[in-house]
């Protein structure tokens, strides 16, 4: 006996209708429906493959199709190295202090003249940690986070640079 049979019993059309609605919901939550001939697979830096149609809508550093602009997944670098390279090249007047903030996650302090000016945390999309963010809020230090494995978020160089520059000047 399946899960839905256990929940709804054998109620014929009513149970079938509920099951159909659950399947539809699962499809909707799965994202975009695909036409076989238009499917395009993109590898997210060796993690999970994303499949999207060619005509899908894209935004600023997010969307179903990898932008041609330099980004985390076409850089050829590990995500930690990719972000650190941008930080060092785009913000050379800041001393970077790198430290582990979780099992795989990492954070960077941007320090200038001996003062912490910004904290940037690189997090797994499924994380539920707020410790560093709450500490920054309590100390009045700007805080940013970037998710390194969120499907369709490309972390383009311009996007990363713009967010950090805005946080450092606010």
mmCIF file of C-alpha atoms in Angstrom:
data_model
loop_
_atom_site.group_PDB
_atom_site.id
_atom_site.type_symbol
_atom_site.label_atom_id
_atom_site.label_comp_id
_atom_site.label_asym_id
_atom_site.label_seq_id
_atom_site.Cartn_x
_atom_site.Cartn_y
_atom_site.Cartn_z
ATOM 1 C CA UNK A 1 0.000 0.000 0.000
ATOM 2 C CA UNK A 2 1.431 3.400 -1.018
ATOM 3 C CA UNK A 3 1.670 6.564 1.026
ATOM 4 C CA UNK A 4 -1.342 8.210 -0.597
ATOM 5 C CA UNK A 5 -3.436 5.064 -0.229
ATOM 6 C CA UNK A 6 -2.535 5.067 3.448
ATOM 7 C CA UNK A 7 -3.522 8.712 3.798
ATOM 8 C CA UNK A 8 -6.634 8.793 1.664
ATOM 9 C CA UNK A 9 -7.704 5.163 1.569
ATOM 10 C CA UNK A 10 -9.105 3.756 -1.623
ATOM 11 C CA UNK A 11 -11.500 6.561 -2.571
ATOM 12 C CA UNK A 12 -11.303 6.187 -6.339
ATOM 13 C CA UNK A 13 -11.509 9.455 -8.270
ATOM 14 C CA UNK A 14 -11.081 11.646 -5.185
ATOM 15 C CA UNK A 15 -7.762 9.993 -4.281
ATOM 16 C CA UNK A 16 -6.657 10.080 -7.926
ATOM 17 C CA UNK A 17 -7.484 13.800 -8.066
ATOM 18 C CA UNK A 18 -5.443 14.505 -4.939
ATOM 19 C CA UNK A 19 -2.564 12.430 -6.277
ATOM 20 C CA UNK A 20 -2.709 14.297 -9.614
ATOM 21 C CA UNK A 21 -2.658 17.637 -7.796
ATOM 22 C CA UNK A 22 0.309 16.525 -5.690
ATOM 23 C CA UNK A 23 2.190 15.457 -8.816
ATOM 24 C CA UNK A 24 1.396 18.818 -10.457
ATOM 25 C CA UNK A 25 2.626 20.661 -7.373
ATOM 26 C CA UNK A 26 5.850 18.639 -7.405
ATOM 27 C CA UNK A 27 6.327 19.509 -11.094
ATOM 28 C CA UNK A 28 5.688 23.194 -10.368
ATOM 29 C CA UNK A 29 8.143 23.204 -7.487
ATOM 30 C CA UNK A 30 10.688 21.506 -9.711
ATOM 31 C CA UNK A 31 10.873 24.693 -11.766
ATOM 32 C CA UNK A 32 10.389 25.071 -15.483
ATOM 33 C CA UNK A 33 8.658 22.526 -17.692
ATOM 34 C CA UNK A 34 10.876 21.533 -20.575
ATOM 35 C CA UNK A 35 10.308 20.764 -24.223
ATOM 36 C CA UNK A 36 12.668 17.895 -25.065
ATOM 37 C CA UNK A 37 14.073 19.506 -28.215
ATOM 38 C CA UNK A 38 14.864 22.789 -26.419
ATOM 39 C CA UNK A 39 16.518 21.381 -23.319
ATOM 40 C CA UNK A 40 19.925 22.691 -22.388
ATOM 41 C CA UNK A 41 21.986 21.272 -19.541
ATOM 42 C CA UNK A 42 24.459 23.411 -17.652
ATOM 43 C CA UNK A 43 26.896 22.051 -15.104
ATOM 44 C CA UNK A 44 27.102 24.198 -11.994
ATOM 45 C CA UNK A 45 30.811 24.011 -11.357
ATOM 46 C CA UNK A 46 30.790 20.246 -10.958
ATOM 47 C CA UNK A 47 27.868 20.162 -8.533
ATOM 48 C CA UNK A 48 24.355 19.613 -9.858
ATOM 49 C CA UNK A 49 23.158 19.933 -13.449
ATOM 50 C CA UNK A 50 20.427 22.443 -14.194
ATOM 51 C CA UNK A 51 18.121 22.049 -17.175
ATOM 52 C CA UNK A 52 16.353 25.021 -18.718
ATOM 53 C CA UNK A 53 14.731 26.080 -21.964
ATOM 54 C CA UNK A 54 16.549 28.434 -24.329
ATOM 55 C CA UNK A 55 13.870 31.144 -24.070
ATOM 56 C CA UNK A 56 13.831 31.374 -20.285
ATOM 57 C CA UNK A 57 14.057 34.806 -18.647
ATOM 58 C CA UNK A 58 17.330 35.927 -17.033
ATOM 59 C CA UNK A 59 18.089 38.710 -14.590
ATOM 60 C CA UNK A 60 21.125 40.391 -13.109
ATOM 61 C CA UNK A 61 23.448 37.435 -12.411
ATOM 62 C CA UNK A 62 20.616 34.943 -12.153
ATOM 63 C CA UNK A 63 18.559 32.920 -14.550
ATOM 64 C CA UNK A 64 18.431 29.605 -16.280
ATOM 65 C CA UNK A 65 21.144 30.265 -18.860
ATOM 66 C CA UNK A 66 24.753 30.855 -17.845
ATOM 67 C CA UNK A 67 25.776 34.394 -18.831
ATOM 68 C CA UNK A 68 28.820 34.830 -21.051
ATOM 69 C CA UNK A 69 30.174 37.311 -18.516
ATOM 70 C CA UNK A 70 32.841 35.943 -16.144
ATOM 71 C CA UNK A 71 31.088 34.112 -13.337
ATOM 72 C CA UNK A 72 31.635 31.541 -10.623
ATOM 73 C CA UNK A 73 30.912 28.573 -12.881
ATOM 74 C CA UNK A 74 32.898 29.486 -15.997
ATOM 75 C CA UNK A 75 35.953 30.761 -14.117
ATOM 76 C CA UNK A 76 37.580 27.354 -13.785
ATOM 77 C CA UNK A 77 38.171 28.074 -10.086
ATOM 78 C CA UNK A 78 36.823 26.590 -6.884
ATOM 79 C CA UNK A 79 34.134 28.931 -5.494
ATOM 80 C CA UNK A 80 36.356 30.044 -2.596
ATOM 81 C CA UNK A 81 39.206 30.913 -4.968
ATOM 82 C CA UNK A 82 36.834 32.644 -7.395
ATOM 83 C CA UNK A 83 35.457 35.009 -4.751
ATOM 84 C CA UNK A 84 38.831 35.602 -3.110
ATOM 85 C CA UNK A 85 40.371 36.527 -6.495
ATOM 86 C CA UNK A 86 37.639 39.130 -7.062
ATOM 87 C CA UNK A 87 38.033 40.499 -3.539
ATOM 88 C CA UNK A 88 41.797 40.904 -3.921
ATOM 89 C CA UNK A 89 41.726 42.315 -7.462
ATOM 90 C CA UNK A 90 38.765 44.675 -7.079
ATOM 91 C CA UNK A 91 39.400 45.843 -3.510
ATOM 92 C CA UNK A 92 43.189 45.938 -3.057
ATOM 93 C CA UNK A 93 43.059 48.652 -0.381
ATOM 94 C CA UNK A 94 41.452 46.193 2.041
ATOM 95 C CA UNK A 95 43.276 43.523 3.996
ATOM 96 C CA UNK A 96 41.360 40.229 3.783
ATOM 97 C CA UNK A 97 41.017 37.912 6.762
ATOM 98 C CA UNK A 98 39.689 34.539 5.629
ATOM 99 C CA UNK A 99 38.228 32.013 8.073
ATOM 100 C CA UNK A 100 35.939 28.978 8.151
ATOM 101 C CA UNK A 101 32.367 29.786 9.068
ATOM 102 C CA UNK A 102 31.002 26.268 8.723
ATOM 103 C CA UNK A 103 31.861 22.821 7.459
ATOM 104 C CA UNK A 104 32.425 23.958 3.838
ATOM 105 C CA UNK A 105 31.597 27.618 4.196
ATOM 106 C CA UNK A 106 34.007 30.496 4.520
ATOM 107 C CA UNK A 107 33.863 34.157 5.526
ATOM 108 C CA UNK A 108 36.070 37.137 4.759
ATOM 109 C CA UNK A 109 36.635 40.238 6.837
ATOM 110 C CA UNK A 110 37.482 43.326 4.802
ATOM 111 C CA UNK A 111 39.790 45.333 7.075
ATOM 112 C CA UNK A 112 41.105 48.848 6.460
ATOM 113 C CA UNK A 113 43.180 50.911 8.874
ATOM 114 C CA UNK A 114 42.753 48.204 11.498
ATOM 115 C CA UNK A 115 38.947 48.347 11.383
ATOM 116 C CA UNK A 116 36.585 45.702 10.068
ATOM 117 C CA UNK A 117 34.608 47.413 7.315
ATOM 118 C CA UNK A 118 32.652 44.477 5.878
ATOM 119 C CA UNK A 119 32.085 40.763 6.392
ATOM 120 C CA UNK A 120 31.277 38.565 3.392
ATOM 121 C CA UNK A 121 30.159 34.999 3.969
ATOM 122 C CA UNK A 122 30.056 32.297 1.277
ATOM 123 C CA UNK A 123 27.315 29.861 2.208
ATOM 124 C CA UNK A 124 25.694 26.654 1.102
ATOM 125 C CA UNK A 125 22.189 27.335 -0.165
ATOM 126 C CA UNK A 126 20.690 25.055 2.493
ATOM 127 C CA UNK A 127 22.363 26.704 5.470
ATOM 128 C CA UNK A 128 20.363 28.042 8.356
ATOM 129 C CA UNK A 129 23.213 29.864 10.110
ATOM 130 C CA UNK A 130 22.855 33.478 11.184
ATOM 131 C CA UNK A 131 25.544 33.792 13.858
ATOM 132 C CA UNK A 132 28.003 35.944 11.891
ATOM 133 C CA UNK A 133 25.244 38.068 10.375
ATOM 134 C CA UNK A 134 23.738 38.719 13.820
ATOM 135 C CA UNK A 135 27.169 39.585 15.268
ATOM 136 C CA UNK A 136 27.746 42.075 12.440
ATOM 137 C CA UNK A 137 24.332 43.622 12.965
ATOM 138 C CA UNK A 138 25.031 44.037 16.699
ATOM 139 C CA UNK A 139 28.414 45.673 15.947
ATOM 140 C CA UNK A 140 27.121 47.880 13.105
ATOM 141 C CA UNK A 141 29.371 46.191 10.527
ATOM 142 C CA UNK A 142 27.982 45.689 7.009
ATOM 143 C CA UNK A 143 27.402 42.031 6.118
ATOM 144 C CA UNK A 144 26.845 40.248 2.801
ATOM 145 C CA UNK A 145 26.346 36.632 1.913
ATOM 146 C CA UNK A 146 26.689 34.833 -1.394
ATOM 147 C CA UNK A 147 25.338 31.335 -1.946
ATOM 148 C CA UNK A 148 27.838 29.271 -3.905
ATOM 149 C CA UNK A 149 25.506 26.453 -4.900
ATOM 150 C CA UNK A 150 22.105 28.002 -5.532
ATOM 151 C CA UNK A 151 20.839 26.764 -8.910
ATOM 152 C CA UNK A 152 20.662 29.572 -11.470
ATOM 153 C CA UNK A 153 22.603 32.093 -9.387
ATOM 154 C CA UNK A 154 25.797 32.682 -11.342
ATOM 155 C CA UNK A 155 27.618 35.191 -9.102
ATOM 156 C CA UNK A 156 28.939 37.160 -12.056
ATOM 157 C CA UNK A 157 32.022 39.232 -11.380
ATOM 158 C CA UNK A 158 30.155 42.524 -11.933
ATOM 159 C CA UNK A 159 27.368 41.477 -9.551
ATOM 160 C CA UNK A 160 29.785 40.453 -6.793
ATOM 161 C CA UNK A 161 31.874 43.595 -7.255
ATOM 162 C CA UNK A 162 28.846 45.905 -7.290
ATOM 163 C CA UNK A 163 27.330 44.407 -4.121
ATOM 164 C CA UNK A 164 30.606 44.682 -2.225
ATOM 165 C CA UNK A 165 31.313 48.214 -3.442
ATOM 166 C CA UNK A 166 27.802 49.288 -2.386
ATOM 167 C CA UNK A 167 28.213 47.706 1.060
ATOM 168 C CA UNK A 168 31.595 49.361 1.575
ATOM 169 C CA UNK A 169 30.299 52.825 0.681
ATOM 170 C CA UNK A 170 27.053 52.722 2.638
#
